[in-house]
mmCIF file of C-alpha atoms in Angstrom:
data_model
loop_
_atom_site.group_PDB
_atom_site.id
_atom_site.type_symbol
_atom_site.label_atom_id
_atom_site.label_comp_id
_atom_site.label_asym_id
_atom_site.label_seq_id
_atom_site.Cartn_x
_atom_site.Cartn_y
_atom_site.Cartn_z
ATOM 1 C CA UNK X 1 154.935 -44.693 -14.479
ATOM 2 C CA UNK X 2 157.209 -42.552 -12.329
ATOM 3 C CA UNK X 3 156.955 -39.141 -13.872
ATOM 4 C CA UNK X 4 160.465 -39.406 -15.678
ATOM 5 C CA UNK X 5 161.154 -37.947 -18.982
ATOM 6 C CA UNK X 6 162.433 -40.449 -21.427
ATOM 7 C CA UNK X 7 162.475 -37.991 -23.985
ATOM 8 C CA UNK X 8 162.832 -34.316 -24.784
ATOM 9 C CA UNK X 9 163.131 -32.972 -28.358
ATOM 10 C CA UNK X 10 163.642 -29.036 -29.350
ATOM 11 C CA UNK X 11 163.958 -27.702 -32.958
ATOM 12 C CA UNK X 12 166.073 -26.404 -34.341
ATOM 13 C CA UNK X 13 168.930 -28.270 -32.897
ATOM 14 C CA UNK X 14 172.505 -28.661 -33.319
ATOM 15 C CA UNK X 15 175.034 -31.624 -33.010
ATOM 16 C CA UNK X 16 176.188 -31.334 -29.602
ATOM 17 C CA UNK X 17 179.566 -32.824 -30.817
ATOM 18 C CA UNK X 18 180.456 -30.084 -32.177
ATOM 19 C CA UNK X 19 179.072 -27.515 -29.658
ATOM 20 C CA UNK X 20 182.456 -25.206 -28.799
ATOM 21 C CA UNK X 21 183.325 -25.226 -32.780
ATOM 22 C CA UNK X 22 179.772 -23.967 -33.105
ATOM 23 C CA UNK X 23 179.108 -21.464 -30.300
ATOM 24 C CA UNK X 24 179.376 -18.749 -32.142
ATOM 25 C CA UNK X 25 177.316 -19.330 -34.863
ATOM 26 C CA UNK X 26 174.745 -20.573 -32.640
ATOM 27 C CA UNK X 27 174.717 -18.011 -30.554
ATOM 28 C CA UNK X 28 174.315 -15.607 -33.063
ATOM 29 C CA UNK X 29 171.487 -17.837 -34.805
ATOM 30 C CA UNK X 30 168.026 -15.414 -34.785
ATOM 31 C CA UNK X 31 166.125 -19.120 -34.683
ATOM 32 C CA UNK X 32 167.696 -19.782 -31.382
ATOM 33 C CA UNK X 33 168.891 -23.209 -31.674
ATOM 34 C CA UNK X 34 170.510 -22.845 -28.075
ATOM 35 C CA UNK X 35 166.805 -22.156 -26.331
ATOM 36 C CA UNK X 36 165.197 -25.743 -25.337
ATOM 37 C CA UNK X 37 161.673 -25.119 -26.539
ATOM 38 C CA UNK X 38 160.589 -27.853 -25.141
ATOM 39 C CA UNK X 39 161.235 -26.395 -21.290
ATOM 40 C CA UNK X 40 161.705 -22.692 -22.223
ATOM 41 C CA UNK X 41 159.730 -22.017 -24.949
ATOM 42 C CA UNK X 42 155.929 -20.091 -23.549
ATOM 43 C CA UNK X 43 153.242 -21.105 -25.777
ATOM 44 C CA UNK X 44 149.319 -20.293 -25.921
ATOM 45 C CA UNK X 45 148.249 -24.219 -25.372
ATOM 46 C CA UNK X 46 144.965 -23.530 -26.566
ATOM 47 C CA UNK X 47 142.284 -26.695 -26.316
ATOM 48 C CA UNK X 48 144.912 -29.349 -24.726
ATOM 49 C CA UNK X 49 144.331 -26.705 -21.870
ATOM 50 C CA UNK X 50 140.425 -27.932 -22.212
ATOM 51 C CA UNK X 51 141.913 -30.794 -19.865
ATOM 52 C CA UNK X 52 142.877 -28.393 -16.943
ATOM 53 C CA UNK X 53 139.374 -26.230 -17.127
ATOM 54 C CA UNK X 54 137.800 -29.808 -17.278
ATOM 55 C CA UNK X 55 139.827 -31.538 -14.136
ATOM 56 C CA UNK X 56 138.773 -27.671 -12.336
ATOM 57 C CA UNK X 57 134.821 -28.244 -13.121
ATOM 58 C CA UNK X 58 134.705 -32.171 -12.188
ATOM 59 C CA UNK X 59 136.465 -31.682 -8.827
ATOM 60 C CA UNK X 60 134.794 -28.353 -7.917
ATOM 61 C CA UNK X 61 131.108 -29.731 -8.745
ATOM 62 C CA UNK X 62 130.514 -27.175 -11.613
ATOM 63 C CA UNK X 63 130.114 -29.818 -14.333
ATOM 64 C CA UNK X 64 129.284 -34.064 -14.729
ATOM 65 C CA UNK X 65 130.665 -35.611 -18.100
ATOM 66 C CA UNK X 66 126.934 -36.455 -18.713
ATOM 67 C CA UNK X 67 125.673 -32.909 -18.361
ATOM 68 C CA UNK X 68 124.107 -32.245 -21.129
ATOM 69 C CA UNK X 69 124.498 -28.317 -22.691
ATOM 70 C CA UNK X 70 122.776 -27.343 -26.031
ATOM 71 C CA UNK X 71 126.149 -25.087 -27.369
ATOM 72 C CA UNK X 72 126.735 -26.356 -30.573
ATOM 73 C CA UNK X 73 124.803 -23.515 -32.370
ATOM 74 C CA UNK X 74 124.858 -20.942 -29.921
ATOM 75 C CA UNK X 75 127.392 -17.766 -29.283
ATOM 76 C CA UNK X 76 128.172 -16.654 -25.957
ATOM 77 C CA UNK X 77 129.256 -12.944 -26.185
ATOM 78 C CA UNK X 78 131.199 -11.634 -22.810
ATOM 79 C CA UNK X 79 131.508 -8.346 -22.785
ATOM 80 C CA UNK X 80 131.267 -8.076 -26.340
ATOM 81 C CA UNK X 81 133.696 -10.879 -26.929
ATOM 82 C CA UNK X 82 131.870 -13.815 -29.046
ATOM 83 C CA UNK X 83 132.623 -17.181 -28.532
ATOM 84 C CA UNK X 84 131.323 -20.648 -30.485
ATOM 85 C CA UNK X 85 131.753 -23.972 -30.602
ATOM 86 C CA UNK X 86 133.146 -24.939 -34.475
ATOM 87 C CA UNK X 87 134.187 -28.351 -34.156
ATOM 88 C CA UNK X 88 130.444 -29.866 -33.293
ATOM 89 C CA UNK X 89 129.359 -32.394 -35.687
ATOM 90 C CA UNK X 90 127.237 -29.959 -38.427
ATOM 91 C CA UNK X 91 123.373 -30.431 -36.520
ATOM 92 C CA UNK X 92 124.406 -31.768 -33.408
ATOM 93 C CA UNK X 93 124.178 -28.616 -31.430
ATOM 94 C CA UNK X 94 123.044 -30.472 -28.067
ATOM 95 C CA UNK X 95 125.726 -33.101 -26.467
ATOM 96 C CA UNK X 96 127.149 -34.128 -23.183
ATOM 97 C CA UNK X 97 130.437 -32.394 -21.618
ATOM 98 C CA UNK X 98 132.584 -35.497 -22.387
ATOM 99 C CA UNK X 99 131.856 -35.222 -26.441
ATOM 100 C CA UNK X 100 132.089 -31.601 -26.068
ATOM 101 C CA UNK X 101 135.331 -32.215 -24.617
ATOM 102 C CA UNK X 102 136.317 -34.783 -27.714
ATOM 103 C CA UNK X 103 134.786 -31.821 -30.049
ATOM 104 C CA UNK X 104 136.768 -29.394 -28.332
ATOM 105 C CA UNK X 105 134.013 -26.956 -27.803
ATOM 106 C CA UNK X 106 135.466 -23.364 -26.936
ATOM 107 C CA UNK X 107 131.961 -22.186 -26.023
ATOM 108 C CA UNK X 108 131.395 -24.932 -23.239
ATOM 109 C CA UNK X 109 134.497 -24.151 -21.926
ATOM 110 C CA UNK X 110 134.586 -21.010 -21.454
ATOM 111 C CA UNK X 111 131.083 -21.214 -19.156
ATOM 112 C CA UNK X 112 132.950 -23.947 -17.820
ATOM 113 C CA UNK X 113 135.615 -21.387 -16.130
ATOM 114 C CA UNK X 114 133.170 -18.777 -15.769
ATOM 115 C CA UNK X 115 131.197 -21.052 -13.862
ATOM 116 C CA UNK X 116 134.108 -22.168 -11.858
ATOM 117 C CA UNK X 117 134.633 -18.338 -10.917
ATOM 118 C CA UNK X 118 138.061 -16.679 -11.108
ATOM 119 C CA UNK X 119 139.275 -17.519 -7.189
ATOM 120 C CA UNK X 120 138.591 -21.046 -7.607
ATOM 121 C CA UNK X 121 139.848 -21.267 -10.938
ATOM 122 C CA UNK X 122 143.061 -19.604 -10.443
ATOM 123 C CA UNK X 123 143.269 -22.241 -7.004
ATOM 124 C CA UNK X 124 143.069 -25.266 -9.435
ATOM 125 C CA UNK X 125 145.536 -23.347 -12.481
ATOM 126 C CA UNK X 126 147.939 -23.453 -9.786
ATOM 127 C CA UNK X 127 147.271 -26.445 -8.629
ATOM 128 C CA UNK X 128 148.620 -27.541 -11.856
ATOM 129 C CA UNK X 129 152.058 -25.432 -11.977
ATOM 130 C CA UNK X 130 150.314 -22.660 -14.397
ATOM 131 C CA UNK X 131 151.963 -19.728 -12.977
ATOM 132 C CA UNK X 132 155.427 -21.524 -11.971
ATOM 133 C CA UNK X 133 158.752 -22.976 -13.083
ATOM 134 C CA UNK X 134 158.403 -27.146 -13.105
ATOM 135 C CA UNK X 135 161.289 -28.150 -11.010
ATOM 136 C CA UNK X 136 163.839 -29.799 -13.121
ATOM 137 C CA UNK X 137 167.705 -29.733 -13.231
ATOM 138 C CA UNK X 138 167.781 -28.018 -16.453
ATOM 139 C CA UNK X 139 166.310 -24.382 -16.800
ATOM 140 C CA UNK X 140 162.383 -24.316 -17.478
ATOM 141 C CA UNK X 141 160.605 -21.038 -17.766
ATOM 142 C CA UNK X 142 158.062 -19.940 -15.582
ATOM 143 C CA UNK X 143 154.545 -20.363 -17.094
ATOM 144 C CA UNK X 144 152.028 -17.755 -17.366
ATOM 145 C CA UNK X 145 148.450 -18.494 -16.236
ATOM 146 C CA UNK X 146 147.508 -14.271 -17.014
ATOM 147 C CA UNK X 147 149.181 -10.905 -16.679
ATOM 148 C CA UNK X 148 146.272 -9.738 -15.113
ATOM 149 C CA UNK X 149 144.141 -11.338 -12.333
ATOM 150 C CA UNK X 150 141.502 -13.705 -14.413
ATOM 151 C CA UNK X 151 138.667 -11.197 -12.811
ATOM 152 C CA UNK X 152 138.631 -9.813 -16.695
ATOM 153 C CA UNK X 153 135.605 -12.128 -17.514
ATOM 154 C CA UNK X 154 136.185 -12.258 -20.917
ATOM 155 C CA UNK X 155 139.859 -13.019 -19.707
ATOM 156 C CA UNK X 156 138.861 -15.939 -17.566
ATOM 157 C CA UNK X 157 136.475 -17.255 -20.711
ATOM 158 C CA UNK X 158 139.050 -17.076 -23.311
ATOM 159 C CA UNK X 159 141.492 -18.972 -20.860
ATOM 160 C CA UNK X 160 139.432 -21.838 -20.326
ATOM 161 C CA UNK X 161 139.558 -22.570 -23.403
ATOM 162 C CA UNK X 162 143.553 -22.294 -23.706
ATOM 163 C CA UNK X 163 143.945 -18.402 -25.028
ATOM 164 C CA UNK X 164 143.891 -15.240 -23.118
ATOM 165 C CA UNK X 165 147.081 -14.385 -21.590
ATOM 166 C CA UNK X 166 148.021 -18.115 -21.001
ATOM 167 C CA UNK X 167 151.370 -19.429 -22.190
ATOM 168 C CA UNK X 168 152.699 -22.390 -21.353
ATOM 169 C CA UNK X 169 155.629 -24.536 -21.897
ATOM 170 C CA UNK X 170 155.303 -27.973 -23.372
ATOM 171 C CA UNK X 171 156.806 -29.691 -20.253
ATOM 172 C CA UNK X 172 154.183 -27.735 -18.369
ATOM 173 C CA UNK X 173 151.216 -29.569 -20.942
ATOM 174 C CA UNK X 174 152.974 -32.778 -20.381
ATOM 175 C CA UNK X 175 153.161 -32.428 -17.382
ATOM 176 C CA UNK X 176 149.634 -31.898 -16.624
ATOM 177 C CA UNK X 177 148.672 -34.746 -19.376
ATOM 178 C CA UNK X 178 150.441 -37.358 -17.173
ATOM 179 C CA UNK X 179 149.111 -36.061 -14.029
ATOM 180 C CA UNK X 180 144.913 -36.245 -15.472
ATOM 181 C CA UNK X 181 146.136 -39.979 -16.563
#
């Protein structure tokens, strides 16, 4: 209820008992064991970022959980970039935000952050620590909301939906898990 971590895990490890015997193997180890993944490892978070673009249309007034969209058989192509939803129910091709949300619906969320616009997007990404280093007393690597400005619209579609240039560490998606509950 306070925000503290009561658990971090990383793979692969090592036994921390035996840490100086080990150094130099570990160091030498191509798999890294000595990087904690779990603060300095930069993933693509893909749909659990759905719950950022989400928390950005709600508060901005772009989108209602009871907004009704008809996306579940249609493809959005930005810029010659095509984008679907694939994880509707086969049929069901009109539904409200919150089961497109529980579908995961790339397509919804995309127009979702293109409707939110890149300024205001960007405001609420950071809002959320997207571009920044969480502070903690162990190292955690700076997360990347884009290399580029998000004014790339088929950049700014593809990250609301958790691709693009995103890349996040799993602190950073914990982080922002705990803050929506």
């Amino acid at each position: 209820t306070d925000g503290e971590i009561l658990a971090m895990a990383s793979h692969p490890s090592y036994d921390p008992n035996r840490f100086d015997e080990l150094f130099p193997q570990l160091s030498a180890d191509p798999a890294a064991p000595l990087v904690n993944r779990a603060t300095q490892g930069l993933y693509p978070p893909g749909s659990t970022w759905k719950t950022m673009t989400l928390a950005a249309g709600l508060d901005s007034g772009v989108t209602q959980l009871s907004r009704v969209v008809n996306d579940g058989a249609e493809t959005l192509t930005v810029s010659g970039f095509p984008i679907r939803c694939n994880n509707n129910p086969p049929g069901v091709n009109s539904f409200d935000i919150a089961h497109a949300f529980g579908w995961s619906c790339n397509l919804t969320f995309a127009r979702m952050a293109l409707e939110t616009g890149e300024p205001r997007y960007t405001q609420y990404a950071n809002a959320f620590q997207a571009s920044s280093s969480l502070p903690l007393e162990i190292p955690v690597a700076k997360a990347q909301l884009s290399r580029n400005p998000l004014t790339n619209p088929v950049l700014l579609a593809s990250t609301g939906f958790g691709q693009g240039e995103l890349l996040q560490t799993p602190l950073h998606m914990a982080s922002l898990g705990a803050t929506v509950a």
